[in-house]
């Protein structure tokens, strides 16, 4: 296996890790409006992800940085062609981070409500747009012989990509509902399980249609295996949720995301960004990659840094592993800090 193939796999792993981890905290952000009934409950939801949301975004930074360094042609075409959607995602992530930190800085109800609205919308928008972006990457976009995107914004809003956005939005919301049930106690835990069933059923229908569509157009034997694993894991997550095994349900919902994203990368390889105008103009792991020397240096850096980051993040989740509920929120602290 060549180094550019290795880095394609590593970038796929980084995106899988990002969607697995950021997926549930996007879902929790959406649930601040769908599940929480009052300010203490919203604070409970925010506190479940307060210690970890920023660490989850490290995977996005790593994926973007690795793409820039390992496949500069891919990075350039992707970020120039998808400029507006990616800018909207970036702004949402910035505002979302500010909202987590600033929500509790003042006690006024309007102040807190505005930041809570920001958390909701800035969780929902990226959860949807990431699906649209990856749907377009897998489907192929208008790339000319100079490897430049020559389409427009409306070309990105095609039925396949929009369906991909609905899949990621519902799947992340289900993932977040299961995480909420795993991390909370009391009434909010029970309502999270009930909502997880409803959202999970919708996600199952949408995901099945999307993955079958992907398999029919670009799939092979390996992607079919990933499809089967994703569907089976989602069914198992729904069953585990119904019998009150939140830990297993969260694990299976995570496997669903892992398998579904893996399937997209399996159907994409050896392309990194197919051209819908001419297959010969597609960006591939060969013509979009950096020099072998650059990839070699990057590999050694990844070997050293990746275990450290994973150990630290794992330790963070272990430290903040306990369940919480409204009884842990002091009556006069509804406007307190998020973490």
Coordinates of C-alpha atoms in Angstrom, one line a residue:
X1 CA 0.0 0.0 0.0
X2 CA 1.4 3.4 -1.0
X3 CA 1.6 6.2 1.5
X4 CA -1.1 8.2 -0.3
X5 CA -3.4 5.2 0.2
X6 CA -2.5 5.1 3.8
X7 CA -3.3 8.8 4.2
X8 CA -6.7 8.3 2.5
X9 CA -7.5 5.7 5.1
X10 CA -6.2 7.9 8.0
X11 CA -8.3 10.9 6.8
X12 CA -11.3 8.6 6.6
X13 CA -10.6 7.5 10.2
X14 CA -10.4 11.1 11.3
X15 CA -13.7 12.0 9.7
X16 CA -15.3 8.9 11.2
X17 CA -14.0 9.8 14.6
X18 CA -15.3 13.4 14.2
X19 CA -18.8 12.3 13.2
X20 CA -18.9 9.7 15.9
X21 CA -18.0 12.2 18.6
X22 CA -19.3 15.5 17.3
X23 CA -22.4 13.7 16.1
X24 CA -23.8 13.2 19.6
X25 CA -23.0 16.7 20.8
X26 CA -24.6 18.1 17.7
X27 CA -27.6 15.9 18.6
X28 CA -27.6 17.2 22.2
X29 CA -27.5 20.8 20.9
X30 CA -30.6 20.1 18.7
X31 CA -32.3 18.4 21.7
X32 CA -32.0 21.6 23.8
X33 CA -35.2 22.7 21.9
X34 CA -36.8 19.3 21.2
X35 CA -36.3 17.6 24.6
X36 CA -35.7 20.2 27.3
X37 CA -38.8 21.8 28.8
X38 CA -37.2 24.5 31.0
X39 CA -33.9 26.2 31.7
X40 CA -32.6 23.7 34.3
X41 CA -33.2 20.8 31.8
X42 CA -31.4 22.8 29.1
X43 CA -28.6 23.3 31.5
X44 CA -28.5 19.5 32.1
X45 CA -28.2 18.8 28.4
X46 CA -25.5 21.4 27.9
X47 CA -23.6 20.1 30.9
X48 CA -23.6 16.5 29.5
X49 CA -21.4 17.8 26.6
X50 CA -19.8 20.8 28.3
X51 CA -16.5 19.1 29.2
X52 CA -16.0 17.3 25.9
X53 CA -17.5 19.3 22.9
X54 CA -14.3 21.3 22.3
X55 CA -12.2 18.1 22.4
X56 CA -14.5 16.5 19.8
X57 CA -13.8 19.3 17.4
X58 CA -10.1 18.5 17.5
X59 CA -10.9 15.6 15.1
X60 CA -12.3 18.2 12.6
X61 CA -9.1 20.3 12.8
X62 CA -7.0 17.2 12.4
X63 CA -9.0 16.0 9.4
X64 CA -8.9 19.4 7.7
X65 CA -5.2 19.8 8.4
X66 CA -4.4 16.3 7.2
X67 CA -6.3 16.9 4.0
X68 CA -4.4 20.1 3.4
X69 CA -1.0 18.5 4.0
X70 CA -1.6 15.1 2.4
X71 CA -3.9 16.0 -0.5
X72 CA -3.5 19.8 -1.3
X73 CA -5.3 19.5 -4.6
X74 CA -8.3 17.9 -2.9
X75 CA -8.3 20.6 -0.2
X76 CA -8.0 23.5 -2.7
X77 CA -10.9 22.2 -4.9
X78 CA -13.1 21.3 -2.0
X79 CA -12.8 24.5 -0.1
X80 CA -13.1 26.7 -3.1
X81 CA -16.0 24.8 -4.7
X82 CA -17.9 24.4 -1.4
X83 CA -16.9 27.8 -0.1
X84 CA -20.4 29.0 1.0
X85 CA -21.6 25.8 2.8
X86 CA -18.2 25.3 4.5
X87 CA -18.2 29.0 5.5
X88 CA -21.6 28.6 7.0
X89 CA -20.4 25.5 8.9
X90 CA -17.4 27.4 10.2
X91 CA -19.4 30.4 11.4
X92 CA -21.9 28.0 13.1
X93 CA -19.1 26.2 14.9
X94 CA -17.6 29.5 16.0
X95 CA -20.9 30.9 17.3
X96 CA -21.7 27.6 18.9
X97 CA -18.5 27.6 20.9
X98 CA -19.0 31.2 22.0
X99 CA -22.6 30.3 23.0
X100 CA -21.4 27.5 25.3
X101 CA -19.0 29.9 27.0
X102 CA -21.1 33.1 27.1
X103 CA -24.5 31.7 27.9
X104 CA -23.9 31.8 31.7
X105 CA -22.0 35.0 31.8
X106 CA -25.1 37.1 32.6
X107 CA -28.3 36.1 34.5
X108 CA -30.8 37.9 32.3
X109 CA -33.4 35.6 30.7
X110 CA -33.2 37.1 27.2
X111 CA -29.4 36.8 27.2
X112 CA -29.5 33.1 28.1
X113 CA -32.4 32.4 25.7
X114 CA -30.5 34.0 22.8
X115 CA -27.4 31.9 23.4
X116 CA -29.5 28.8 23.8
X117 CA -31.1 29.5 20.4
X118 CA -27.6 29.9 19.0
X119 CA -26.7 26.5 20.4
X120 CA -29.7 24.9 18.8
X121 CA -29.3 26.5 15.3
X122 CA -25.5 26.2 15.3
X123 CA -25.8 22.5 16.1
X124 CA -28.6 21.8 13.5
X125 CA -27.0 23.6 10.6
X126 CA -23.6 21.8 10.6
X127 CA -25.4 18.5 11.3
X128 CA -27.3 19.0 8.1
X129 CA -24.7 20.6 5.9
X130 CA -22.0 18.0 6.6
X131 CA -24.3 15.4 5.0
X132 CA -24.9 17.7 2.0
X133 CA -21.2 18.2 1.6
X134 CA -20.3 14.5 1.8
X135 CA -23.2 13.6 -0.4
X136 CA -21.8 15.8 -3.1
X137 CA -18.3 14.5 -2.7
X138 CA -19.4 10.9 -3.2
X139 CA -21.8 11.7 -6.0
X140 CA -19.3 13.9 -7.9
X141 CA -19.4 17.5 -8.8
X142 CA -18.5 19.7 -11.8
X143 CA -14.7 19.7 -11.9
X144 CA -12.9 20.7 -15.1
X145 CA -9.7 19.5 -16.5
X146 CA -7.8 22.0 -14.4
X147 CA -9.3 20.4 -11.2
X148 CA -11.3 23.5 -10.5
X149 CA -15.0 23.5 -9.5
X150 CA -17.1 25.1 -12.2
X151 CA -20.6 24.5 -10.7
X152 CA -22.7 26.8 -8.5
X153 CA -24.4 26.6 -5.2
X154 CA -27.6 25.2 -6.7
X155 CA -25.7 22.3 -8.1
X156 CA -24.8 21.3 -4.6
X157 CA -28.5 21.3 -3.5
X158 CA -29.4 18.1 -5.5
X159 CA -31.8 15.5 -4.2
X160 CA -29.0 13.0 -3.3
X161 CA -27.0 15.5 -1.3
X162 CA -30.1 16.9 0.5
X163 CA -31.1 13.4 1.5
X164 CA -27.6 12.9 2.8
X165 CA -28.1 16.1 4.9
X166 CA -31.4 14.7 6.4
X167 CA -29.6 11.4 7.2
X168 CA -26.8 13.1 9.1
X169 CA -29.2 15.4 10.9
X170 CA -31.6 12.7 12.1
X171 CA -28.8 10.2 12.8
X172 CA -26.9 12.7 14.9
X173 CA -30.0 13.7 16.7
X174 CA -30.7 10.0 17.5
X175 CA -27.1 9.6 18.6
X176 CA -27.5 12.6 20.9
X177 CA -30.8 11.3 22.3
X178 CA -29.2 8.0 23.2
X179 CA -26.2 9.8 24.7
X180 CA -28.6 12.0 26.8
X181 CA -30.3 8.9 28.1
X182 CA -26.9 7.4 28.9
X183 CA -25.8 10.5 30.8
X184 CA -28.9 11.6 32.7
X185 CA -31.3 10.4 35.4
X186 CA -34.9 10.9 36.1
X187 CA -37.7 12.1 33.8
X188 CA -35.4 13.6 31.2
X189 CA -33.7 10.2 30.8
X190 CA -37.1 8.6 30.1
X191 CA -38.1 11.3 27.6
X192 CA -34.8 11.0 25.9
X193 CA -35.4 7.3 25.3
X194 CA -38.9 7.9 23.9
X195 CA -37.6 10.6 21.6
X196 CA -34.7 8.4 20.5
X197 CA -37.1 5.8 19.3
X198 CA -39.1 8.3 17.2
X199 CA -36.0 10.0 15.7
X200 CA -34.2 6.7 15.3
X201 CA -37.1 5.2 13.2
X202 CA -37.0 8.3 10.9
X203 CA -33.2 8.0 10.7
X204 CA -33.4 4.3 9.8
X205 CA -35.8 5.0 6.9
X206 CA -33.8 7.9 5.5
X207 CA -30.4 6.1 6.0
X208 CA -31.6 2.9 4.3
X209 CA -32.8 4.9 1.2
X210 CA -29.6 6.9 1.1
X211 CA -27.2 4.0 1.6
X212 CA -29.0 1.8 -1.0
X213 CA -28.9 4.7 -3.4
X214 CA -25.2 5.0 -2.8
X215 CA -24.6 1.3 -3.2
X216 CA -26.6 1.2 -6.4
X217 CA -24.6 4.0 -8.0
X218 CA -21.0 3.5 -6.7
X219 CA -21.0 0.4 -4.5
X220 CA -19.0 -2.8 -4.5
X221 CA -18.8 -5.9 -2.2
X222 CA -16.9 -4.1 0.5
X223 CA -19.3 -1.1 0.6
X224 CA -22.2 -3.6 0.7
X225 CA -20.7 -5.2 3.9
X226 CA -20.5 -1.7 5.5
X227 CA -24.1 -1.0 4.5
X228 CA -25.3 -4.2 6.1
X229 CA -23.3 -3.4 9.3
X230 CA -24.7 0.1 9.5
X231 CA -28.3 -1.0 9.1
X232 CA -27.9 -3.9 11.6
X233 CA -26.3 -1.7 14.1
X234 CA -29.0 0.9 13.9
X235 CA -31.7 -1.8 14.4
X236 CA -29.7 -3.1 17.4
X237 CA -29.4 0.5 18.8
X238 CA -33.2 0.9 18.6
X239 CA -33.8 -2.4 20.3
X240 CA -31.3 -1.7 23.1
X241 CA -32.8 1.7 23.6
X242 CA -36.3 0.2 24.1
X243 CA -35.1 -2.3 26.7
X244 CA -33.2 0.5 28.6
X245 CA -29.7 -0.6 27.8
X246 CA -28.4 2.9 27.0
X247 CA -24.7 1.9 26.9
X248 CA -25.3 -0.7 24.3
X249 CA -27.6 1.6 22.4
X250 CA -25.0 4.3 22.3
X251 CA -22.3 1.9 21.2
X252 CA -24.5 0.5 18.4
X253 CA -25.5 4.0 17.2
X254 CA -21.8 4.8 17.1
X255 CA -21.2 1.7 15.0
X256 CA -23.9 2.9 12.7
X257 CA -22.2 6.2 12.1
X258 CA -18.8 4.5 11.7
X259 CA -20.1 2.0 9.2
X260 CA -22.1 4.5 7.2
X261 CA -19.2 7.0 6.9
X262 CA -16.8 4.1 6.1
X263 CA -19.2 3.0 3.3
X264 CA -19.0 6.5 1.8
X265 CA -15.2 6.4 1.7
X266 CA -15.2 2.9 0.3
X267 CA -17.4 4.0 -2.6
X268 CA -15.2 7.0 -3.1
X269 CA -11.8 5.3 -3.3
X270 CA -9.5 5.7 -5.3
X271 CA -11.1 9.1 -6.0
X272 CA -11.1 11.8 -3.5
X273 CA -13.4 14.1 -5.4
X274 CA -15.0 12.7 -8.6
X275 CA -15.8 14.9 -11.6
X276 CA -19.3 14.6 -12.9
X277 CA -18.2 16.1 -16.2
X278 CA -15.4 13.6 -17.1
X279 CA -14.0 10.7 -15.1
X280 CA -10.5 11.6 -16.3
X281 CA -10.8 15.0 -14.6
X282 CA -11.5 13.4 -11.2
X283 CA -9.2 14.1 -8.3
X284 CA -7.7 10.8 -7.1
X285 CA -5.3 9.7 -4.3
X286 CA -2.5 9.8 -6.9
X287 CA -3.0 13.1 -8.7
X288 CA -4.1 15.1 -5.6
X289 CA -1.5 13.9 -3.1
X290 CA 1.7 15.6 -1.7
X291 CA 5.1 14.3 -2.4
X292 CA 6.2 11.0 -0.8
X293 CA 8.7 12.8 1.4
X294 CA 5.9 15.0 2.8
X295 CA 3.7 12.0 3.5
X296 CA 6.5 10.2 5.2
X297 CA 7.1 13.1 7.6
X298 CA 3.4 13.3 8.3
X299 CA 3.2 9.6 9.0
X300 CA 5.9 9.8 11.7
X301 CA 4.1 12.8 13.3
X302 CA 0.8 11.0 13.3
X303 CA 2.4 7.9 14.9
X304 CA 3.7 10.0 17.8
X305 CA 0.8 12.5 18.3
X306 CA -2.3 10.4 17.7
X307 CA -2.0 8.0 20.7
X308 CA -1.4 11.0 23.0
X309 CA -4.5 12.8 21.8
X310 CA -6.6 9.7 22.1
X311 CA -5.4 8.9 25.6
X312 CA -6.1 12.4 26.8
X313 CA -9.5 12.5 25.3
X314 CA -10.3 9.0 26.7
X315 CA -9.3 10.2 30.1
X316 CA -11.6 13.2 29.8
X317 CA -14.6 11.0 29.1
X318 CA -13.7 8.8 32.1
X319 CA -13.4 11.7 34.5
X320 CA -16.9 13.1 33.4
X321 CA -18.6 9.7 33.1
X322 CA -21.3 10.1 35.8
X323 CA -24.9 10.7 35.1
X324 CA -26.5 14.1 36.0
X325 CA -30.1 15.4 36.4
X326 CA -32.0 18.5 37.4
X327 CA -31.5 17.6 41.0
X328 CA -27.8 18.4 40.5
X329 CA -28.7 21.9 39.4
X330 CA -29.1 24.3 42.3
X331 CA -32.3 26.2 42.2
X332 CA -30.5 29.5 42.2
X333 CA -27.9 28.3 39.7
X334 CA -30.0 28.0 36.5
X335 CA -27.8 30.7 35.1
X336 CA -24.6 29.0 36.3
X337 CA -21.6 27.9 34.3
X338 CA -21.9 25.1 31.7
X339 CA -18.9 23.2 33.0

